[in-house]
Coordinates of C-alpha atoms in Angstrom, one line a residue:
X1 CA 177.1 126.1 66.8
X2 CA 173.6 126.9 67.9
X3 CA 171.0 126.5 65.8
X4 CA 169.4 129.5 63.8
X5 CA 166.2 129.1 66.1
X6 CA 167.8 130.0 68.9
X7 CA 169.6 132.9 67.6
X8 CA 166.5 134.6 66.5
X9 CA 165.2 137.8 68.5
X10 CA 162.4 136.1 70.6
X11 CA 159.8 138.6 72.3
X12 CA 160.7 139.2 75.4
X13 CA 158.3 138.8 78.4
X14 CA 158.3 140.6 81.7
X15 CA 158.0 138.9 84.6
X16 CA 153.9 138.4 85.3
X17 CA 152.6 141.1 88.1
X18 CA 151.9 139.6 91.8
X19 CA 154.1 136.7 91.0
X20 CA 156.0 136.9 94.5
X21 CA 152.3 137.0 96.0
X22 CA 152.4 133.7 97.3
X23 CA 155.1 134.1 99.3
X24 CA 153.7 137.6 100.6
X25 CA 150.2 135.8 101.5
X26 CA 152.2 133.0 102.9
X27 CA 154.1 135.7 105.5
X28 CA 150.8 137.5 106.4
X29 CA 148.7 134.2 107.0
X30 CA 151.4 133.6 109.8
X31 CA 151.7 136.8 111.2
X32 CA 147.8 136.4 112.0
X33 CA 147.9 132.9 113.5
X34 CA 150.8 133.9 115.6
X35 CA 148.7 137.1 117.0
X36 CA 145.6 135.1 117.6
X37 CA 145.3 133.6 121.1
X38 CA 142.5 131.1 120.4
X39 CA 144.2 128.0 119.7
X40 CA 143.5 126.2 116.4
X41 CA 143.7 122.6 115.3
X42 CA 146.5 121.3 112.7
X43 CA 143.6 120.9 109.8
X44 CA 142.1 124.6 110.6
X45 CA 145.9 126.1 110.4
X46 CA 146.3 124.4 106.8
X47 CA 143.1 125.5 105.9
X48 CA 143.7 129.1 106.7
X49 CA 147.4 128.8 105.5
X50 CA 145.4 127.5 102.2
X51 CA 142.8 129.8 101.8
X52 CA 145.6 132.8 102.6
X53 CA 147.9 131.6 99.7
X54 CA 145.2 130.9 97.3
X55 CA 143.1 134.0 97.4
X56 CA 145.4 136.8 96.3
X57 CA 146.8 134.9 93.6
X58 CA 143.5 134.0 91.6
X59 CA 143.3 137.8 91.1
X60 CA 147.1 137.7 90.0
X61 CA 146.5 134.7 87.8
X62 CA 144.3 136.7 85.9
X63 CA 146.0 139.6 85.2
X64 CA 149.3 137.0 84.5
X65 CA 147.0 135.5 81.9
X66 CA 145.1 138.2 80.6
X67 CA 149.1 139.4 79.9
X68 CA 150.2 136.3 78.4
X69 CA 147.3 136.0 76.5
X70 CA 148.2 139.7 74.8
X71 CA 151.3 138.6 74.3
X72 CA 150.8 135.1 73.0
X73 CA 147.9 136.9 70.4
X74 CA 150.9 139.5 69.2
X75 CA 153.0 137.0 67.3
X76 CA 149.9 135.0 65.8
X77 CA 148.3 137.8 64.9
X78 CA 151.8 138.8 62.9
X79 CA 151.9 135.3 61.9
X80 CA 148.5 135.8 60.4
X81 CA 149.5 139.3 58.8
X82 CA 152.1 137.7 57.0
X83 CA 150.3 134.6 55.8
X84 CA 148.1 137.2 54.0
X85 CA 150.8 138.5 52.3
X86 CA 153.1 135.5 51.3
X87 CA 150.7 134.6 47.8
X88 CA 153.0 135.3 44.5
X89 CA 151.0 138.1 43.2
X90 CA 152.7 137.1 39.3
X91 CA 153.8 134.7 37.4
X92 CA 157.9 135.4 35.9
X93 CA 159.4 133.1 33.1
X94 CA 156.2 132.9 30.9
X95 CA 154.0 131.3 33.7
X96 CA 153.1 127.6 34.1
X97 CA 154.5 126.8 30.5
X98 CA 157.3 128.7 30.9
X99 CA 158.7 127.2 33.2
X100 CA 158.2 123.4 31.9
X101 CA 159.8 124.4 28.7
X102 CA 162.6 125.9 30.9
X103 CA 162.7 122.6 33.2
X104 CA 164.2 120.5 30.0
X105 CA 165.4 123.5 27.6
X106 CA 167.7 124.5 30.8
X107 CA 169.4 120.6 30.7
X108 CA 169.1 120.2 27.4
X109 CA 171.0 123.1 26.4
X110 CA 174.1 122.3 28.9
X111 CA 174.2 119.3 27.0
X112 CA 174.1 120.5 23.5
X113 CA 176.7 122.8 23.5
X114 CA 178.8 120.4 25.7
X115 CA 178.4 118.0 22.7
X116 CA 178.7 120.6 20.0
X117 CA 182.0 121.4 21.5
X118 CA 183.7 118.5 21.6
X119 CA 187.7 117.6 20.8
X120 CA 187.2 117.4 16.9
X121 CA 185.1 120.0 16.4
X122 CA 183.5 123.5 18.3
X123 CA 180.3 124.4 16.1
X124 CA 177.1 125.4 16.2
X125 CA 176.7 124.7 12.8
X126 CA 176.6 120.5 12.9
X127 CA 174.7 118.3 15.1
X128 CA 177.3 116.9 17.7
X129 CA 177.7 113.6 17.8
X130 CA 175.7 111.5 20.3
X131 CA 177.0 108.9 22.3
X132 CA 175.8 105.5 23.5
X133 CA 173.1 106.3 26.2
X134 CA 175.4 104.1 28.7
X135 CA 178.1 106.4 28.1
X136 CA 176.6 108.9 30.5
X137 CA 176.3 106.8 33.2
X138 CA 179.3 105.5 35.7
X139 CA 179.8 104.6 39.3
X140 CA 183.0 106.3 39.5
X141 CA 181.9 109.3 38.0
X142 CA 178.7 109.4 41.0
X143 CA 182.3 108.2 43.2
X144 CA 184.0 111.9 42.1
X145 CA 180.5 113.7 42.2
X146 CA 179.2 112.9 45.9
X147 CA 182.9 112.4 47.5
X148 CA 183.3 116.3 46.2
X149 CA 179.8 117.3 47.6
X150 CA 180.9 115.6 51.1
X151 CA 183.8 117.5 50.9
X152 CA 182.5 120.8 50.8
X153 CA 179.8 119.9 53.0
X154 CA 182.7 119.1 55.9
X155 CA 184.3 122.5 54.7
X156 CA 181.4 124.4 55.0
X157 CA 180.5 123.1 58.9
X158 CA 184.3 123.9 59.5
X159 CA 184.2 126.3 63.2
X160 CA 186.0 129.0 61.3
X161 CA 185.3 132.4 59.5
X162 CA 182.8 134.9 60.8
X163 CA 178.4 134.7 61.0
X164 CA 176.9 137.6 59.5
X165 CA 173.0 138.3 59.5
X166 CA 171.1 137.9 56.4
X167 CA 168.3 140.9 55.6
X168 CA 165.4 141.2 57.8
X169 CA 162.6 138.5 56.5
X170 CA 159.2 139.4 56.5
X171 CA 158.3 138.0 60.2
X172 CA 161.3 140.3 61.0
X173 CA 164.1 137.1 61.7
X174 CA 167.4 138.0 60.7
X175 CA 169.1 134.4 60.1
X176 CA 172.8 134.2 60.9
X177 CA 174.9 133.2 58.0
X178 CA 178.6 131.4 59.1
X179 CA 180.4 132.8 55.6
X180 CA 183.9 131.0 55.7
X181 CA 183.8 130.1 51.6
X182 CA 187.3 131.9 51.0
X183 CA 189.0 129.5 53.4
X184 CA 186.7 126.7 51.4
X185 CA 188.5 127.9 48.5
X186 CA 192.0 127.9 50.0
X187 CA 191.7 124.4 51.5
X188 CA 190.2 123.2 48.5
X189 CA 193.4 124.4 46.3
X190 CA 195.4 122.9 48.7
X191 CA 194.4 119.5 48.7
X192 CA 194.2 119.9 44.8
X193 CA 198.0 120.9 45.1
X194 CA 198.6 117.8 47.4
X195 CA 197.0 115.1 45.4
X196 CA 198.5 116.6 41.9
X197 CA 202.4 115.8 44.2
X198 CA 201.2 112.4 44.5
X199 CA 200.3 111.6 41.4
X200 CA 196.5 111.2 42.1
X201 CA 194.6 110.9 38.3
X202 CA 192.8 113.6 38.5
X203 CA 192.5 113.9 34.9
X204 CA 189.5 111.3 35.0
X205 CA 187.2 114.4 35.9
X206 CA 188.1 114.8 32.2
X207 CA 187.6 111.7 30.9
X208 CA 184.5 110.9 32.6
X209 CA 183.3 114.9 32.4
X210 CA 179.4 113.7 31.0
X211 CA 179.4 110.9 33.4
X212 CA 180.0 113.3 36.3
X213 CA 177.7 115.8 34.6
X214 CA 175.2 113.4 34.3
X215 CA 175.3 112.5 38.3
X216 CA 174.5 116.2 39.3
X217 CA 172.3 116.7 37.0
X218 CA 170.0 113.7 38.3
X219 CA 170.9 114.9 42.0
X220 CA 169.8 119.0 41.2
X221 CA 166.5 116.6 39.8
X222 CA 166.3 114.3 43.2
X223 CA 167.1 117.7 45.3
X224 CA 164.2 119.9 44.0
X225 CA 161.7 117.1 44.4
X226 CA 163.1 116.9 47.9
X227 CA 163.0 120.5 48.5
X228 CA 159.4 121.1 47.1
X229 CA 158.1 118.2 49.2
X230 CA 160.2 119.8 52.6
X231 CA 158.3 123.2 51.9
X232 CA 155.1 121.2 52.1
X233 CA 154.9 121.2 55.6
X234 CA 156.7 124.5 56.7
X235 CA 154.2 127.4 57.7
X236 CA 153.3 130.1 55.1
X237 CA 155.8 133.1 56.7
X238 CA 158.5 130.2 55.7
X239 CA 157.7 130.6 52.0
X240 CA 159.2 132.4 49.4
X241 CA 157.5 135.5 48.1
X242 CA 158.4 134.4 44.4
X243 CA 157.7 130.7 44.5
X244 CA 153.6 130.5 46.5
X245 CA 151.4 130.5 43.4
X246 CA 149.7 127.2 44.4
X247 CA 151.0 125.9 41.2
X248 CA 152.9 122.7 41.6
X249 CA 155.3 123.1 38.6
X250 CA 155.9 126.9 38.9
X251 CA 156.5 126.7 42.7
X252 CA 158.8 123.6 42.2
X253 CA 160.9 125.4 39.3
X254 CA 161.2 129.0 41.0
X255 CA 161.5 127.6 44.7
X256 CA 158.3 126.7 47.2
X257 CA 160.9 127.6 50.5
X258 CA 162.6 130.9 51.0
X259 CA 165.4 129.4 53.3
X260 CA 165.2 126.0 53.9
X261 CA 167.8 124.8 56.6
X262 CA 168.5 121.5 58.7
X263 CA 169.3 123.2 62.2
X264 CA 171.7 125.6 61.2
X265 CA 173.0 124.5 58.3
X266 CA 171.7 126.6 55.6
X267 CA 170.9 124.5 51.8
X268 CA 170.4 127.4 49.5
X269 CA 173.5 129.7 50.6
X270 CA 175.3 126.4 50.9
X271 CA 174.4 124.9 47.4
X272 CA 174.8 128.8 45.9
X273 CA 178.5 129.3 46.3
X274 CA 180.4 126.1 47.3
X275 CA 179.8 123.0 45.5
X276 CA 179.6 124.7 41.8
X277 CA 181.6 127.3 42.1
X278 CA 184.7 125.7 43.6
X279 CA 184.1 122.9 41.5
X280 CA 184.3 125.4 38.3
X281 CA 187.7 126.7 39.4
X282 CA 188.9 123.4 40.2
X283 CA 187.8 121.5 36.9
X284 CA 189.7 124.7 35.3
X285 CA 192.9 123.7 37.2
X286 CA 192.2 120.1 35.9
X287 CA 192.2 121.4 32.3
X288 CA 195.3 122.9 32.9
X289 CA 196.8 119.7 34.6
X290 CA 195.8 117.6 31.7
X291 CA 197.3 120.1 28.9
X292 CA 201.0 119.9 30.1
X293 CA 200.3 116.2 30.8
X294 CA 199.8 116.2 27.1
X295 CA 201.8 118.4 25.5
X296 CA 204.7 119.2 28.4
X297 CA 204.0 122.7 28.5
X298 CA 201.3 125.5 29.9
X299 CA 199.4 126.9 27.5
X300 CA 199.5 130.7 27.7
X301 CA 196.0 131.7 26.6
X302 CA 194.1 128.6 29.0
X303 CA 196.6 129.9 31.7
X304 CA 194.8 133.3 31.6
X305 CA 191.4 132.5 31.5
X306 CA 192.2 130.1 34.9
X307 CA 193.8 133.0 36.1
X308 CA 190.8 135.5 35.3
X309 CA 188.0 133.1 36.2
X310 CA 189.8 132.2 39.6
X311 CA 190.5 135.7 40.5
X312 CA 186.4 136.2 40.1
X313 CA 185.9 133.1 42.4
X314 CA 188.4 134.0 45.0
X315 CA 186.7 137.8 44.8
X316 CA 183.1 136.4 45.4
X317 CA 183.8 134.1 48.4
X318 CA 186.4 136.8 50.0
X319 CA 183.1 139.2 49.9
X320 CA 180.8 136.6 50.2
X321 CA 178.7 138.2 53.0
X322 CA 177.8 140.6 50.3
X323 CA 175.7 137.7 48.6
X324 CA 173.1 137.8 51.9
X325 CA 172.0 141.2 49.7
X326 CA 171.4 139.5 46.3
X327 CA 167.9 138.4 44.8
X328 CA 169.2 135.2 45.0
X329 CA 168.7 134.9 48.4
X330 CA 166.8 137.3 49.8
X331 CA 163.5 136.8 47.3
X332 CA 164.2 133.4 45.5
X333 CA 162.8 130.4 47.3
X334 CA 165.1 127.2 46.5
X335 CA 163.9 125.0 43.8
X336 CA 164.7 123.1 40.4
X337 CA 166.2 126.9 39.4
X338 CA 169.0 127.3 41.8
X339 CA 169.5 123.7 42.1
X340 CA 170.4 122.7 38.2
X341 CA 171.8 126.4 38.0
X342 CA 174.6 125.6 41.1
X343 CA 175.2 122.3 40.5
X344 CA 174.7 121.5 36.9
X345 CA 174.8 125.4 34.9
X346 CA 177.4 127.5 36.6
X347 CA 180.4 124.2 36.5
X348 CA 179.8 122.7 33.6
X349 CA 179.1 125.6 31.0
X350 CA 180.9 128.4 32.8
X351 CA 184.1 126.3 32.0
X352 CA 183.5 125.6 28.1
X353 CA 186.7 128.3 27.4
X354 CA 189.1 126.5 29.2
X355 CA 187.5 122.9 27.8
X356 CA 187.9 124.6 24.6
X357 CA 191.4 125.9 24.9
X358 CA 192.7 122.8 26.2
X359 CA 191.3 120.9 23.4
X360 CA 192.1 123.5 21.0
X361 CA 194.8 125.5 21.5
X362 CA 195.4 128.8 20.3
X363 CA 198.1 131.6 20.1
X364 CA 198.1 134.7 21.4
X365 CA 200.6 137.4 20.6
X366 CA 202.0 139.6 23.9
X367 CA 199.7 142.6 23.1
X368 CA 197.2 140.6 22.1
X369 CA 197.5 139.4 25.7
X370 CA 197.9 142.6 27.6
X371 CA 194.3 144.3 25.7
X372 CA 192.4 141.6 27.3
X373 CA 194.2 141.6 30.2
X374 CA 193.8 145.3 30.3
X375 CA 190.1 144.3 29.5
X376 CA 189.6 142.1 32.5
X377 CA 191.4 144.4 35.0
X378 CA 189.0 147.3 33.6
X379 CA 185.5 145.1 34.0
X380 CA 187.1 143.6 37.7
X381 CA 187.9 147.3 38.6
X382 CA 183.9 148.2 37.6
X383 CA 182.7 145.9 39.4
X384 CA 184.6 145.6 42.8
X385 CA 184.9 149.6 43.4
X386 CA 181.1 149.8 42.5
X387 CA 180.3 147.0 45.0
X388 CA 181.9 148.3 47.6
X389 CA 179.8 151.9 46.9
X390 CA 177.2 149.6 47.4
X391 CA 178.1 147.9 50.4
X392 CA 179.2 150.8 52.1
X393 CA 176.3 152.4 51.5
X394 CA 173.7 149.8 52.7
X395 CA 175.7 149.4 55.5
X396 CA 176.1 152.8 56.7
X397 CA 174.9 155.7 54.9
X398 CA 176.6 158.2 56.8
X399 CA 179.6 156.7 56.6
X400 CA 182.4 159.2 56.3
X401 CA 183.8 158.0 53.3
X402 CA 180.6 158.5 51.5
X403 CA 179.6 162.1 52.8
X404 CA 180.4 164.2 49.3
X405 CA 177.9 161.5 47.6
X406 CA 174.6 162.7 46.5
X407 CA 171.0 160.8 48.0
X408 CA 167.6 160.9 47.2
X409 CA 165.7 160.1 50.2
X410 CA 162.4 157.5 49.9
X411 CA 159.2 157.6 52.3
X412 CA 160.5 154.7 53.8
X413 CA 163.2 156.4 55.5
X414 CA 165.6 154.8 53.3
X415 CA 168.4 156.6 50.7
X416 CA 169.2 156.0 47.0
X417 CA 172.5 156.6 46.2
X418 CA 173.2 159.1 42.6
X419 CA 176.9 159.6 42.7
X420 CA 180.0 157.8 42.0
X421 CA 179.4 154.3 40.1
X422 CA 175.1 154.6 40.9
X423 CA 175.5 158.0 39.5
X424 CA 176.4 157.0 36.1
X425 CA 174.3 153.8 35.5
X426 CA 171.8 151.8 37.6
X427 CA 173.7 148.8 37.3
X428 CA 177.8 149.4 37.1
X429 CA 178.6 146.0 38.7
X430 CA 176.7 144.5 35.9
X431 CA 179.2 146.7 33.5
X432 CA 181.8 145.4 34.9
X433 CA 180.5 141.6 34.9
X434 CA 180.2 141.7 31.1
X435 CA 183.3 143.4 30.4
X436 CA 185.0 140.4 32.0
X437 CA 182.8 138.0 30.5
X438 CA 184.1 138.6 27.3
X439 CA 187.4 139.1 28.3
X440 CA 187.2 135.5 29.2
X441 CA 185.9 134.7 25.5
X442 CA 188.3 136.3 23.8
X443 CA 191.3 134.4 23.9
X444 CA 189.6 131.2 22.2
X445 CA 189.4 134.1 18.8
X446 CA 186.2 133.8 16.7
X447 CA 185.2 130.9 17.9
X448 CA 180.9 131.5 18.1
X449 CA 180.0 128.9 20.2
X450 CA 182.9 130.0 23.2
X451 CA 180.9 133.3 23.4
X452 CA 178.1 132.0 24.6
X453 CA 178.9 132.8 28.4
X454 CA 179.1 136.2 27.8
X455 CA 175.9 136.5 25.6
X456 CA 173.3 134.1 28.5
X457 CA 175.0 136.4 30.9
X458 CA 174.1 139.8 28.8
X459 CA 170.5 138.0 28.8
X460 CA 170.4 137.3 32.2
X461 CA 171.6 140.4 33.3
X462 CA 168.8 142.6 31.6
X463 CA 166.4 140.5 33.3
X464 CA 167.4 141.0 36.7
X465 CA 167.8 144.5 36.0
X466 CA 164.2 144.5 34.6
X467 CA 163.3 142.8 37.6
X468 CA 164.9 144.7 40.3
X469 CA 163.7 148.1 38.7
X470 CA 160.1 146.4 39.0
X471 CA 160.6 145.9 42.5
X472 CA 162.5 149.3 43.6
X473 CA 159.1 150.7 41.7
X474 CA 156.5 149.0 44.1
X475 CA 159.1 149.8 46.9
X476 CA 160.2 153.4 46.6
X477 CA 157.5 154.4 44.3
X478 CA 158.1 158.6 43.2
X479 CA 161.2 158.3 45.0
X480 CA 162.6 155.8 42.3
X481 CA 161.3 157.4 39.2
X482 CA 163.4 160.8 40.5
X483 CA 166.5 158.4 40.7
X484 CA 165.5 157.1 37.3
X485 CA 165.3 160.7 35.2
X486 CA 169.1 161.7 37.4
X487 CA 170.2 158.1 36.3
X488 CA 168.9 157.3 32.7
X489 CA 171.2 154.3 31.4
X490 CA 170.3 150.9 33.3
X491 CA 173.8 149.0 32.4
X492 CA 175.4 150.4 29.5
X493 CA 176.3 154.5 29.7
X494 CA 175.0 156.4 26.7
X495 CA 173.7 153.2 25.2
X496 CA 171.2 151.0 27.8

């Protein structure tokens, strides 16, 4: 696979004026010698066959230069335009101490609720009880951790699946992205299948779940320092918008590097989808594993919620081109944020219903069953139609299947969409992201601390909405506040 470097659109340059010259001042020199009677020594022929090929191109020289030079100044001068532009006007998160309380609330929170939810007891209400420090610390467990990240590393090089350009950056690049994540996800079921027929323990993911926890939280630590010292030495256009206030803290947190990449192997889009998320669904399918080595059955309501939460997996990495579009990765540099949040956040909290449900059991009756079923088809149904408005849409505009939809057009030649899903909130994919969140939650009954998933994600989701409607403001300016009085709910219709 060739490198992202070379697959960039390089200017290109037309061959330099007069460069056959020589050849032509070469051909004329002899047809004079030949027509000259006078005969001529050896040195005076090389000198006039010199002085022939030399003269007419010192005044094609110049003009090659003086072309080159144009040419050469064009992408500097860019370069310069852009380095201009690449400060972080403002500060997100609460600024400088925002983000340091978030750089220890972020890990100390995974932990605390990991705790408070242990096998004897799921409450908010009681400190949990804290193990030895040594208890969080094993070889085997770092064994599990890295032999998984090698693994989807080898996945993710694997010469299959299709590339697909990411949004134009700044300097006007488009990187290519290789997105093969849903055959990732197959492969990695399959070996799971494989090792569970012979007899590999993979229950000790469960036993040793803080050690293994522990070992990707210190490597999402050892990562950002490494990514933060990387963008030290990459050139401003390379930056991320969101992550250049100069700070040191703020830029390491938020992310100093837009995309950083070894050849064409890209970190952020790799560390985004594969490691955590595959690992979530597969530490689901070892919760399941260890519950009928247990108790000799499957139980029904941690069944469904593997069922649900793979089903949301298996939906992002079969439309995982669509993530190329997301603020993730098209304004978010990759720092301490992304890191902890893929390696550490999404597959060790995002599973605490199916933790809980294996350790506590409950029972659901059949139509209890079928309204949060019903629930989860409704929120996946939200949020896949309205994505693929969305996708459609960016893609093509004019795209057939799209021509009875309403637009408002913006002065930068671009169209907002006002019909269908966009029509009746700003955010429907977001709808339909919380309506499966708790759909998810609900099978562990009035449990408090199992909801918390769908309450950070409620959180998180009106801040990215916030966020994005900041940005759509500086970007389509009049424009957006016309799409804002036709669409007046942000997530929530008739409520938010």
């Amino acid at each position: 696979m060739s490198s992202p470097t070379q697959r960039r659109a390089s200017p290109k340059l037309s061959p330099p004026a007069g460069s056959r010259s020589p050849s032509r001042g070469r051909s004329s020199s002899r047809k004079k010698r030949t027509s000259s009677r006078g005969k001529a020594s050896s040195r005076s022929r090389s000198t006039n066959r010199k002085s022939s090929t030399d003269r007419k191109p010192s005044t094609d020289r110049k003009s090659r230069e003086a072309k080159d030079g144009k040419k050469q100044t064009a992408p500097q001068d860019k370069h310069k335009k852009i380095c201009e532009t690449c400060k972080t006007e403002k500060m997100e998160y609460g600024g400088v101490f925002g983000v340091i309380f978030l750089i220890f609330f972020l890990p100390f929170t995974v932990y605390f609720i990991n705790l408070a939810c242990g096998r004897q007891r799921c409450t908010l209400t009681a400190m949990p009880k804290i193990p030895g420090f040594w208890c969080f610390f094993d070889r085997q467990a770092a064994l599990i951790f890295f032999g998984w990240l090698a693994f989807q590393v080898i996945l993710f090089m694997l010469p299959i699946g299709h590339y697909y350009c990411g949004k134009p950056l700044r300097s006007g690049d488009r990187l290519p992205y290789r997105c093969n994540g849903f055959h990732a996800l197959l492969i990695s079921m399959a070996a799971f299948a494989l090792a569970v027929r012979f007899d590999v323990p993979l229950t000790i993911v469960y036993d040793k779940y803080y050690q293994i926890l522990t070992t990707a939280f210190l490597f999402s630590v050892f990562l950002s320092i490494v990514l933060y010292i990387r963008s030290r030495y990459v050139d401003n256009a390379s930056l991320s918008p969101a992550g250049n206030t100069g700070n040191v803290i703020y830029d390491f947190f938020v992310g100093h590097e837009l995309n950083p990449r070894i050849n064409n192997f890209d970190l952020k889009f790799f560390f985004e989808m594969r490691p955590g998320l595959i690992g979530w669904v597969m530490i689901n399918f070892i919760f399941v594993l260890k519950a009928y080595q247990d108790t000799g059955t499957y139980p029904v309501s941690l069944l469904l919620v593997t069922m649900f939460q793979t089903i949301y997996v298996a939906d992002a990495f079969f439309f995982e081109s669509s993530v190329l579009t997301t603020m993730d990765i098209m304004c978010d540099g990759f720092g301490y944020m992304l890191a902890f949040g893929d390696l550490v956040w999404v597959p060790f909290l995002y599973c605490l219903q199916t933790r809980y449900l294996l350790d506590h059991p409950t029972e659901l009756t059949w139509y209890t069953m079928c309204g949060i079923a019903a629930l989860n088809y409704i929120g996946y149904y939200i949020f896949r139609s309205s994505n693929t408005e969305k996708n459609l849409f960016q893609k093509n505009p004019y795209d057939p299947r799209l021509s009875h939809y309403e637009t408002i057009p913006t002065a930068s030649g671009k169209k907002l969409l006002v019909s269908g899903w966009w029509g009746m909130v700003r955010k429907p994919n977001y709808l339909g992201d919380l309506c499966m969140a708790l759909a998810w939650s609900l099978p562990c009954g009035l449990n408090a601390l199992t909801y918390f998933y769908p309450v950070y994600f409620l959180i998180l989701l009106v801040h990215r909405e916030r966020r994005d409607s900041k940005e759509s403001q500086k970007k389509y300016g009049s424009s957006w506040d016309r799409y804002c009085q036709r669409v007046k709910y942000r997530i929530f219709p008739c409520f938010y």
